[in-house]
Amino acid sequence: MKSFVVFLLCLLSVSLFSQKKWTLQESVNYAVENNLQVLRGNLNTKIQDNTLKIAKREYLPSVNANAGLNGAFGQGTDLFGNTNRNDNFRSNANVGADILLFNYGRLEKNIRKTQYEVEANNFDLQRTKDDISLQIAQQYLSILLNREIVQISESAQNNAQKLYERAKITTDVGTTPQTILAEAEAALAREKQNVNTAQINTDRSLFALAMLLQLKDYKNFDIVNVPVDNILDAPLFSAETIIDKAYENQPQIKAADSRIKSAEAQTEITRTAFWPTISANAGFGTSYFYRFKLVDPTGATIQQTNFIDQFTDNFGQQVGVSANIPIFNKGITRLQVEQSKINEELAKVALEQSKQDVLQNVQKAQFDAESNYGAYLAATQAEKSSRLAVDFAEKSFAAGRTTIYDLNTARNNFANAQGSVAQAKYNYLFSMKLLNFYAGIPLSL
């Protein structure tokens, strides 16, 4: 019984997951948390953070300890020219510390440079998240568009179905020729094909969004149907009014600015090579020596100090200060400074390029918004005209003054006009979302 309950709960959880419908915000949040590009960016951020920690710890002294055990075997010649066995054993132990006293602020400058690199990397990560969010929003709107086209196609199919049923009745009783039924049947087949095509396009756009989210269970993926008003307002912003705001909030510009500061800090670091480096060191240690056979000139064995006494007697300390003063290094440092200045100029050019890219993107977003709004207005007007044409065609067909072919043509034109309105509407919505994004307004539906 317990196993059956567990199995039932598992089935229920799978069913609930398969019935989940994703909102735009849920899709964006999931993408920026699980997308592989974002994950790679997060790992790069951790690397930069560790690099900054390492730079800050350069201020601390370095402490090292070493110990050695050595044995020597063989013959040697003493001061008197006598050859004797020189088998011995020696041991030593030392602890030393080194600390940097002066390097013309190289450590502080390196910390500052690394901090700017961390900032730039964070801005790059934010840009990646923004790009993914825009892709998600565009694909989300594509699904809504295709679903609206499905509804338009299904409505056209219902009308074609009614026309076919009427034509079948009138043909069976002999009031209309067989050609009327054939045309009605062909029109119904075309509308069924249109519905099938629209549904395939919807499934394809759902699949594309699931791939953007990198979901494994893409077959059960679905989104929330967001109602979109058919009456749209004109664009609220223009490129001139939001370009300064875009310069302030776009991460690619912030990243380029941080890289300029990093390049300037690198030039300061390179200049420190002209100055001397002063370090201090301190340490202590001891040693032990034992000769396996130590005799005096008469051949008597000499008593040697034991291990503990030698380690105590030989214990010593030392302190010191050293300076490394650059005098001539073939002019390499001067060339390195010039090269760092060139890198500064390259970083400034990259900033101007980023600004130019943002300006063009904002201008394009404004142009697309205005163009798509104009296309939307034209499409809605064409839809109204097509609707009137359908009304006249239906009345004329009912009165026997027009053919079924003319009626189908009018209905096809109306369905195409409805599709054009939907296409223009969602194109305009995305261009507006993009324009609002550059104005600093978060994505939403």
Short mmCIF file of C-alpha atoms in Angstrom, two decimals:
data_model
loop_
_atom_site.label_atom_id
_atom_site.label_comp_id
_atom_site.label_asym_id
_atom_site.label_seq_id
_atom_site.Cartn_x
_atom_site.Cartn_y
_atom_site.Cartn_z
CA MET A 1 0.00 0.00 0.00
CA LYS A 2 2.84 2.39 0.88
CA SER A 3 4.55 1.71 -2.46
CA PHE A 4 1.31 2.38 -4.30
CA VAL A 5 0.94 5.77 -2.55
CA VAL A 6 4.50 6.74 -3.44
CA PHE A 7 3.90 5.72 -7.06
CA LEU A 8 0.68 7.75 -7.13
CA LEU A 9 2.43 10.82 -5.74
CA CYS A 10 5.17 10.49 -8.36
CA LEU A 11 2.56 10.33 -11.12
CA LEU A 12 0.82 13.37 -9.67
CA SER A 13 4.05 15.39 -9.51
CA VAL A 14 4.92 14.51 -13.11
CA SER A 15 1.41 15.46 -14.20
CA LEU A 16 1.57 18.80 -12.39
CA PHE A 17 4.96 19.57 -13.93
CA SER A 18 3.73 18.73 -17.41
CA GLN A 19 0.74 21.05 -16.89
CA LYS A 20 2.91 23.99 -15.78
CA LYS A 21 2.68 27.03 -18.02
CA TRP A 22 5.56 29.46 -18.02
CA THR A 23 5.17 33.22 -17.78
CA LEU A 24 7.61 35.54 -19.51
CA GLN A 25 9.23 36.49 -16.22
CA GLU A 26 9.62 32.84 -15.19
CA SER A 27 11.19 32.07 -18.54
CA VAL A 28 13.63 34.96 -18.26
CA ASN A 29 14.55 34.10 -14.66
CA TYR A 30 15.11 30.45 -15.51
CA ALA A 31 17.25 31.31 -18.52
CA VAL A 32 19.55 33.72 -16.69
CA GLU A 33 20.07 31.16 -13.94
CA ASN A 34 20.62 28.05 -16.05
CA ASN A 35 21.87 29.16 -19.46
CA LEU A 36 25.35 27.77 -20.18
CA GLN A 37 26.67 31.15 -21.31
CA VAL A 38 25.54 32.66 -18.01
CA LEU A 39 27.04 29.76 -16.05
CA ARG A 40 30.33 30.24 -17.86
CA GLY A 41 30.16 33.96 -17.09
CA ASN A 42 29.56 33.19 -13.41
CA LEU A 43 32.64 30.97 -13.35
CA ASN A 44 34.72 33.72 -14.99
CA THR A 45 33.45 36.09 -12.31
CA LYS A 46 34.63 33.71 -9.59
CA ILE A 47 38.05 33.53 -11.24
CA GLN A 48 38.27 37.33 -11.30
CA ASP A 49 37.20 37.52 -7.66
CA ASN A 50 39.95 35.09 -6.67
CA THR A 51 42.47 37.09 -8.71
CA LEU A 52 41.45 40.18 -6.73
CA LYS A 53 41.89 38.32 -3.44
CA ILE A 54 45.36 37.21 -4.54
CA ALA A 55 46.29 40.80 -5.43
CA LYS A 56 45.20 42.02 -2.00
CA ARG A 57 47.21 39.32 -0.22
CA GLU A 58 50.45 40.44 -1.87
CA TYR A 59 50.79 42.91 1.01
CA LEU A 60 51.30 40.05 3.45
CA PRO A 61 54.81 38.69 4.15
CA SER A 62 55.83 35.35 2.76
CA VAL A 63 57.14 32.86 5.33
CA ASN A 64 59.00 29.70 4.42
CA ALA A 65 60.67 26.93 6.36
CA ASN A 66 63.24 24.44 5.15
CA ALA A 67 65.11 21.52 6.64
CA GLY A 68 67.85 19.34 5.26
CA LEU A 69 69.54 16.05 6.03
CA ASN A 70 72.78 15.23 4.20
CA GLY A 71 75.30 12.44 4.40
CA ALA A 72 78.75 12.38 2.77
CA PHE A 73 80.98 9.32 2.38
CA GLY A 74 84.48 8.95 0.97
CA GLN A 75 88.07 10.14 1.45
CA GLY A 76 89.37 13.68 1.72
CA THR A 77 92.67 15.51 2.18
CA ASP A 78 93.25 17.59 5.30
CA LEU A 79 95.38 20.74 5.70
CA PHE A 80 98.50 18.70 6.19
CA GLY A 81 98.10 16.69 2.99
CA ASN A 82 97.00 13.55 4.73
CA THR A 83 94.30 11.44 3.11
CA ASN A 84 91.62 10.19 5.49
CA ARG A 85 88.07 8.98 5.49
CA ASN A 86 85.64 11.92 5.56
CA ASP A 87 82.34 10.23 6.30
CA ASN A 88 79.95 12.72 7.92
CA PHE A 89 76.33 13.63 8.53
CA ARG A 90 74.88 17.15 8.67
CA SER A 91 71.46 18.62 9.28
CA ASN A 92 70.01 22.15 9.23
CA ALA A 93 66.67 23.86 9.77
CA ASN A 94 65.70 27.45 8.89
CA VAL A 95 62.63 29.70 8.95
CA GLY A 96 62.62 32.92 6.95
CA ALA A 97 60.20 35.72 6.11
CA ASP A 98 60.26 38.31 3.34
CA ILE A 99 58.13 41.43 3.03
CA LEU A 100 57.99 44.17 0.44
CA LEU A 101 58.71 47.63 1.86
CA PHE A 102 58.64 49.88 -1.21
CA ASN A 103 57.77 49.39 -4.88
CA TYR A 104 56.25 52.80 -5.75
CA GLY A 105 52.71 51.57 -5.05
CA ARG A 106 52.76 48.66 -7.50
CA LEU A 107 50.68 46.43 -5.24
CA GLU A 108 47.99 49.07 -4.69
CA LYS A 109 47.88 49.85 -8.42
CA ASN A 110 47.58 46.17 -9.25
CA ILE A 111 44.65 45.81 -6.82
CA ARG A 112 42.93 48.79 -8.46
CA LYS A 113 43.51 47.35 -11.94
CA THR A 114 42.10 43.97 -10.88
CA GLN A 115 39.03 45.64 -9.37
CA TYR A 116 38.30 47.33 -12.71
CA GLU A 117 38.68 43.98 -14.47
CA VAL A 118 36.20 42.42 -12.02
CA GLU A 119 33.75 45.26 -12.77
CA ALA A 120 34.15 44.79 -16.52
CA ASN A 121 33.57 41.05 -16.21
CA ASN A 122 30.40 41.63 -14.17
CA PHE A 123 29.10 44.03 -16.81
CA ASP A 124 29.87 41.46 -19.52
CA LEU A 125 27.84 38.93 -17.56
CA GLN A 126 24.95 41.38 -17.28
CA ARG A 127 25.05 41.97 -21.03
CA THR A 128 24.86 38.23 -21.62
CA LYS A 129 21.80 38.07 -19.37
CA ASP A 130 20.20 41.02 -21.19
CA ASP A 131 20.79 39.44 -24.60
CA ILE A 132 19.25 36.17 -23.45
CA SER A 133 16.28 38.01 -21.92
CA LEU A 134 15.61 39.80 -25.21
CA GLN A 135 15.79 36.51 -27.11
CA ILE A 136 13.34 34.97 -24.66
CA ALA A 137 10.94 37.90 -25.03
CA GLN A 138 11.08 37.80 -28.82
CA GLN A 139 10.43 34.07 -28.93
CA TYR A 140 7.65 34.38 -26.34
CA LEU A 141 5.88 36.95 -28.53
CA SER A 142 6.43 34.69 -31.55
CA ILE A 143 4.47 31.94 -29.79
CA LEU A 144 1.62 34.33 -28.98
CA LEU A 145 1.58 35.49 -32.61
CA ASN A 146 1.42 31.95 -33.98
CA ARG A 147 -1.36 31.05 -31.57
CA GLU A 148 -3.36 34.05 -32.72
CA ILE A 149 -2.83 32.97 -36.33
CA VAL A 150 -4.11 29.51 -35.33
CA GLN A 151 -7.29 31.14 -34.01
CA ILE A 152 -7.67 33.13 -37.24
CA SER A 153 -7.16 29.97 -39.31
CA GLU A 154 -9.63 28.00 -37.20
CA SER A 155 -12.24 30.74 -37.65
CA ALA A 156 -11.69 30.64 -41.40
CA GLN A 157 -11.96 26.85 -41.31
CA ASN A 158 -15.29 27.06 -39.44
CA ASN A 159 -16.65 29.42 -42.08
CA ALA A 160 -15.40 27.12 -44.82
CA GLN A 161 -17.00 24.15 -43.04
CA LYS A 162 -20.38 25.92 -42.87
CA LEU A 163 -20.12 26.91 -46.53
CA TYR A 164 -19.26 23.33 -47.49
CA GLU A 165 -22.23 21.92 -45.54
CA ARG A 166 -24.57 24.42 -47.19
CA ALA A 167 -23.15 23.68 -50.64
CA LYS A 168 -23.55 19.95 -50.06
CA ILE A 169 -27.23 20.37 -49.16
CA THR A 170 -28.00 22.62 -52.13
CA THR A 171 -26.09 20.35 -54.49
CA ASP A 172 -27.84 17.25 -53.22
CA VAL A 173 -31.26 18.81 -53.81
CA GLY A 174 -30.15 20.03 -57.25
CA THR A 175 -30.38 23.79 -56.72
CA THR A 176 -26.62 24.35 -57.29
CA PRO A 177 -24.23 22.61 -59.69
CA GLN A 178 -21.57 20.12 -58.64
CA THR A 179 -18.85 22.74 -59.21
CA ILE A 180 -20.12 24.70 -56.23
CA LEU A 181 -19.63 21.71 -53.95
CA ALA A 182 -16.20 21.01 -55.42
CA GLU A 183 -15.08 24.58 -54.83
CA ALA A 184 -16.45 24.52 -51.25
CA GLU A 185 -14.67 21.22 -50.59
CA ALA A 186 -11.40 22.61 -51.99
CA ALA A 187 -11.75 25.76 -49.87
CA LEU A 188 -12.33 23.64 -46.75
CA ALA A 189 -9.24 21.56 -47.53
CA ARG A 190 -7.15 24.70 -47.92
CA GLU A 191 -8.34 26.07 -44.59
CA LYS A 192 -7.58 22.78 -42.84
CA GLN A 193 -4.10 22.93 -44.31
CA ASN A 194 -3.72 26.50 -43.05
CA VAL A 195 -4.77 25.44 -39.54
CA ASN A 196 -2.29 22.58 -39.60
CA THR A 197 0.50 24.87 -40.82
CA ALA A 198 -0.30 27.46 -38.14
CA GLN A 199 -0.27 24.78 -35.44
CA ILE A 200 3.08 23.46 -36.68
CA ASN A 201 4.49 26.99 -36.56
CA THR A 202 3.21 27.33 -32.99
CA ASP A 203 4.83 24.05 -31.97
CA ARG A 204 8.05 25.08 -33.69
CA SER A 205 8.16 28.38 -31.82
CA LEU A 206 7.46 26.55 -28.54
CA PHE A 207 10.29 24.17 -29.32
CA ALA A 208 12.61 27.11 -30.10
CA LEU A 209 11.82 28.72 -26.72
CA ALA A 210 12.36 25.42 -24.91
CA MET A 211 15.75 25.16 -26.61
CA LEU A 212 16.62 28.69 -25.49
CA LEU A 213 15.73 27.61 -21.96
CA GLN A 214 17.71 24.40 -22.54
CA LEU A 215 14.87 22.23 -21.25
CA LYS A 216 15.08 18.48 -21.71
CA ASP A 217 11.34 17.88 -21.50
CA TYR A 218 10.47 20.19 -24.39
CA LYS A 219 7.41 18.17 -25.45
CA ASN A 220 5.45 19.16 -22.33
CA PHE A 221 6.61 22.77 -22.41
CA ASP A 222 3.94 25.47 -22.62
CA ILE A 223 3.52 29.17 -21.84
CA VAL A 224 0.81 31.33 -20.39
CA ASN A 225 -1.43 32.94 -23.00
CA VAL A 226 -1.15 36.66 -22.37
CA PRO A 227 -4.01 38.73 -23.79
CA VAL A 228 -2.68 41.50 -26.01
CA ASP A 229 -4.82 44.55 -26.67
CA ASN A 230 -5.61 45.09 -30.34
CA ILE A 231 -5.58 48.85 -29.84
CA LEU A 232 -1.98 49.97 -29.54
CA ASP A 233 -0.58 53.37 -28.66
CA ALA A 234 2.08 55.20 -30.61
CA PRO A 235 5.72 54.97 -29.39
CA LEU A 236 6.34 56.85 -26.16
CA PHE A 237 10.06 57.43 -26.65
CA SER A 238 12.40 58.58 -29.37
CA ALA A 239 16.11 57.91 -29.79
CA GLU A 240 16.96 61.49 -28.85
CA THR A 241 15.14 61.27 -25.51
CA ILE A 242 16.60 57.96 -24.32
CA ILE A 243 20.11 57.79 -25.79
CA ASP A 244 21.69 59.41 -22.70
CA LYS A 245 19.78 56.97 -20.50
CA ALA A 246 20.97 54.10 -22.68
CA TYR A 247 24.57 55.30 -22.35
CA GLU A 248 24.15 55.21 -18.57
CA ASN A 249 22.54 51.77 -18.15
CA GLN A 250 23.86 49.61 -20.97
CA PRO A 251 26.41 47.13 -19.54
CA GLN A 252 28.63 47.06 -22.64
CA ILE A 253 29.37 50.77 -22.18
CA LYS A 254 30.03 50.31 -18.47
CA ALA A 255 32.35 47.39 -19.25
CA ALA A 256 34.26 49.46 -21.83
CA ASP A 257 34.63 52.32 -19.33
CA SER A 258 35.98 49.93 -16.67
CA ARG A 259 38.50 48.56 -19.17
CA ILE A 260 39.78 52.09 -19.85
CA LYS A 261 40.43 52.50 -16.12
CA SER A 262 42.08 49.07 -16.04
CA ALA A 263 44.36 50.05 -18.93
CA GLU A 264 45.29 53.30 -17.18
CA ALA A 265 46.10 51.38 -14.00
CA GLN A 266 48.26 48.99 -16.03
CA THR A 267 50.27 51.96 -17.34
CA GLU A 268 50.86 53.09 -13.75
CA ILE A 269 51.95 49.56 -12.84
CA THR A 270 54.39 49.47 -15.74
CA ARG A 271 55.92 52.79 -14.67
CA THR A 272 56.81 51.34 -11.26
CA ALA A 273 59.57 49.38 -12.98
CA PHE A 274 61.56 52.66 -13.17
CA TRP A 275 61.71 52.75 -9.37
CA PRO A 276 63.74 50.62 -6.96
CA THR A 277 62.19 47.77 -5.02
CA ILE A 278 63.07 47.51 -1.34
CA SER A 279 62.43 44.35 0.62
CA ALA A 280 63.16 43.20 4.17
CA ASN A 281 63.87 39.70 5.36
CA ALA A 282 64.28 38.01 8.70
CA GLY A 283 64.86 34.45 9.80
CA PHE A 284 66.35 32.03 12.26
CA GLY A 285 67.91 28.60 12.02
CA THR A 286 70.34 26.07 13.41
CA SER A 287 72.49 23.16 12.25
CA TYR A 288 74.09 19.91 13.33
CA PHE A 289 77.29 18.20 12.11
CA TYR A 290 78.63 14.76 12.96
CA ARG A 291 81.71 13.08 11.58
CA PHE A 292 81.63 9.31 11.80
CA LYS A 293 85.32 9.01 12.61
CA LEU A 294 87.04 12.05 14.05
CA VAL A 295 90.59 11.55 15.46
CA ASP A 296 93.44 13.84 16.44
CA PRO A 297 96.95 13.57 14.94
CA THR A 298 97.86 10.95 17.50
CA GLY A 299 94.94 8.78 16.39
CA ALA A 300 92.86 9.33 19.51
CA THR A 301 89.11 9.64 18.98
CA ILE A 302 87.75 13.15 19.50
CA GLN A 303 84.50 13.43 21.43
CA GLN A 304 81.81 15.31 19.38
CA THR A 305 78.96 17.45 20.73
CA ASN A 306 75.62 15.66 20.72
CA PHE A 307 72.66 16.59 18.52
CA ILE A 308 70.65 18.60 21.07
CA ASP A 309 73.64 20.63 22.26
CA GLN A 310 74.69 21.47 18.70
CA PHE A 311 71.17 22.55 17.71
CA THR A 312 71.08 24.77 20.79
CA ASP A 313 74.58 26.21 20.37
CA ASN A 314 74.23 26.79 16.60
CA PHE A 315 70.87 28.57 16.85
CA GLY A 316 71.04 32.00 15.20
CA GLN A 317 68.95 34.82 13.73
CA GLN A 318 69.36 37.20 10.85
CA VAL A 319 67.65 40.32 9.51
CA GLY A 320 68.32 42.22 6.35
CA VAL A 321 67.15 44.81 3.89
CA SER A 322 67.76 44.56 0.16
CA ALA A 323 67.20 46.99 -2.67
CA ASN A 324 66.85 46.21 -6.34
CA ILE A 325 67.71 49.38 -8.26
CA PRO A 326 67.03 49.40 -12.01
CA ILE A 327 69.85 51.00 -13.97
CA PHE A 328 69.59 49.80 -17.55
CA ASN A 329 67.35 47.14 -19.07
CA LYS A 330 67.80 47.93 -22.75
CA GLY A 331 64.98 50.49 -22.72
CA ILE A 332 62.39 47.74 -22.40
CA THR A 333 60.48 49.44 -19.55
CA ARG A 334 60.04 52.63 -21.55
CA LEU A 335 58.72 50.64 -24.50
CA GLN A 336 56.36 48.76 -22.19
CA VAL A 337 54.99 52.08 -20.91
CA GLU A 338 54.40 53.23 -24.49
CA GLN A 339 52.66 49.98 -25.25
CA SER A 340 50.42 50.42 -22.19
CA LYS A 341 49.47 53.89 -23.42
CA ILE A 342 48.52 52.37 -26.77
CA ASN A 343 46.32 49.89 -24.93
CA GLU A 344 44.66 52.85 -23.21
CA GLU A 345 43.86 54.37 -26.59
CA LEU A 346 42.50 51.03 -27.81
CA ALA A 347 40.24 50.84 -24.74
CA LYS A 348 38.97 54.37 -25.44
CA VAL A 349 38.26 53.44 -29.05
CA ALA A 350 36.39 50.35 -27.80
CA LEU A 351 34.25 52.64 -25.60
CA GLU A 352 33.41 54.87 -28.55
CA GLN A 353 32.58 51.78 -30.60
CA SER A 354 30.26 50.54 -27.84
CA LYS A 355 28.55 53.93 -27.74
CA GLN A 356 28.18 53.88 -31.50
CA ASP A 357 26.68 50.39 -31.37
CA VAL A 358 24.21 51.43 -28.66
CA LEU A 359 23.27 54.56 -30.60
CA GLN A 360 22.62 52.53 -33.75
CA ASN A 361 20.64 49.94 -31.80
CA VAL A 362 18.49 52.65 -30.21
CA GLN A 363 17.96 54.38 -33.55
CA LYS A 364 17.07 51.08 -35.18
CA ALA A 365 14.66 50.26 -32.33
CA GLN A 366 13.00 53.65 -32.80
CA PHE A 367 12.83 53.20 -36.59
CA ASP A 368 11.37 49.69 -36.18
CA ALA A 369 8.83 50.92 -33.62
CA GLU A 370 7.64 53.75 -35.86
CA SER A 371 7.66 51.57 -39.00
CA ASN A 372 5.86 48.70 -37.32
CA TYR A 373 3.29 51.08 -35.84
CA GLY A 374 2.66 52.49 -39.31
CA ALA A 375 2.37 48.95 -40.67
CA TYR A 376 -0.05 48.10 -37.86
CA LEU A 377 -2.30 51.08 -38.65
CA ALA A 378 -2.28 50.21 -42.35
CA ALA A 379 -3.04 46.55 -41.58
CA THR A 380 -5.97 47.42 -39.32
CA GLN A 381 -7.42 49.65 -42.04
CA ALA A 382 -7.00 46.86 -44.59
CA GLU A 383 -8.70 44.46 -42.16
CA LYS A 384 -11.71 46.78 -41.87
CA SER A 385 -12.00 47.01 -45.64
CA SER A 386 -11.65 43.24 -46.00
CA ARG A 387 -14.34 42.70 -43.37
CA LEU A 388 -16.76 44.91 -45.33
CA ALA A 389 -15.85 43.06 -48.52
CA VAL A 390 -16.68 39.75 -46.82
CA ASP A 391 -20.03 41.09 -45.62
CA PHE A 392 -20.95 42.23 -49.14
CA ALA A 393 -19.72 38.96 -50.66
CA GLU A 394 -21.76 36.87 -48.21
CA LYS A 395 -24.92 38.88 -48.90
CA SER A 396 -24.35 38.72 -52.66
CA PHE A 397 -23.73 34.98 -52.49
CA ALA A 398 -26.88 34.47 -50.44
CA ALA A 399 -28.83 36.44 -53.04
CA GLY A 400 -27.28 34.42 -55.86
CA ARG A 401 -25.54 37.41 -57.44
CA THR A 402 -21.96 36.14 -56.90
CA THR A 403 -20.12 32.83 -57.02
CA ILE A 404 -18.69 30.74 -54.22
CA TYR A 405 -15.26 31.40 -55.69
CA ASP A 406 -15.72 35.16 -55.13
CA LEU A 407 -16.89 34.53 -51.58
CA ASN A 408 -13.87 32.35 -50.83
CA THR A 409 -11.57 34.96 -52.30
CA ALA A 410 -13.09 37.65 -50.06
CA ARG A 411 -12.75 35.40 -47.00
CA ASN A 412 -9.16 34.53 -47.86
CA ASN A 413 -8.35 38.22 -48.21
CA PHE A 414 -9.93 38.88 -44.81
CA ALA A 415 -8.01 36.04 -43.16
CA ASN A 416 -4.77 37.34 -44.71
CA ALA A 417 -5.60 40.83 -43.45
CA GLN A 418 -6.19 39.48 -39.94
CA GLY A 419 -2.84 37.67 -40.11
CA SER A 420 -1.14 40.88 -41.25
CA VAL A 421 -2.65 42.76 -38.31
CA ALA A 422 -1.41 40.11 -35.88
CA GLN A 423 2.06 40.10 -37.45
CA ALA A 424 2.30 43.89 -37.37
CA LYS A 425 0.97 43.99 -33.80
CA TYR A 426 3.56 41.61 -32.37
CA ASN A 427 6.37 43.14 -34.40
CA TYR A 428 5.42 46.49 -32.95
CA LEU A 429 5.18 45.07 -29.43
CA PHE A 430 8.69 43.64 -29.59
CA SER A 431 10.16 46.84 -31.05
CA MET A 432 8.46 48.77 -28.24
CA LYS A 433 9.81 46.36 -25.61
CA LEU A 434 13.26 46.86 -27.08
CA LEU A 435 12.92 50.63 -27.11
CA ASN A 436 11.66 50.58 -23.51
CA PHE A 437 14.56 48.31 -22.57
CA TYR A 438 17.05 50.94 -23.77
CA ALA A 439 15.06 53.51 -21.77
CA GLY A 440 15.67 51.43 -18.63
CA ILE A 441 12.20 49.83 -18.37
CA PRO A 442 12.30 46.10 -17.47
CA LEU A 443 10.84 43.52 -19.84
CA SER A 444 7.25 42.57 -19.09
CA LEU A 445 3.98 41.60 -20.73
#
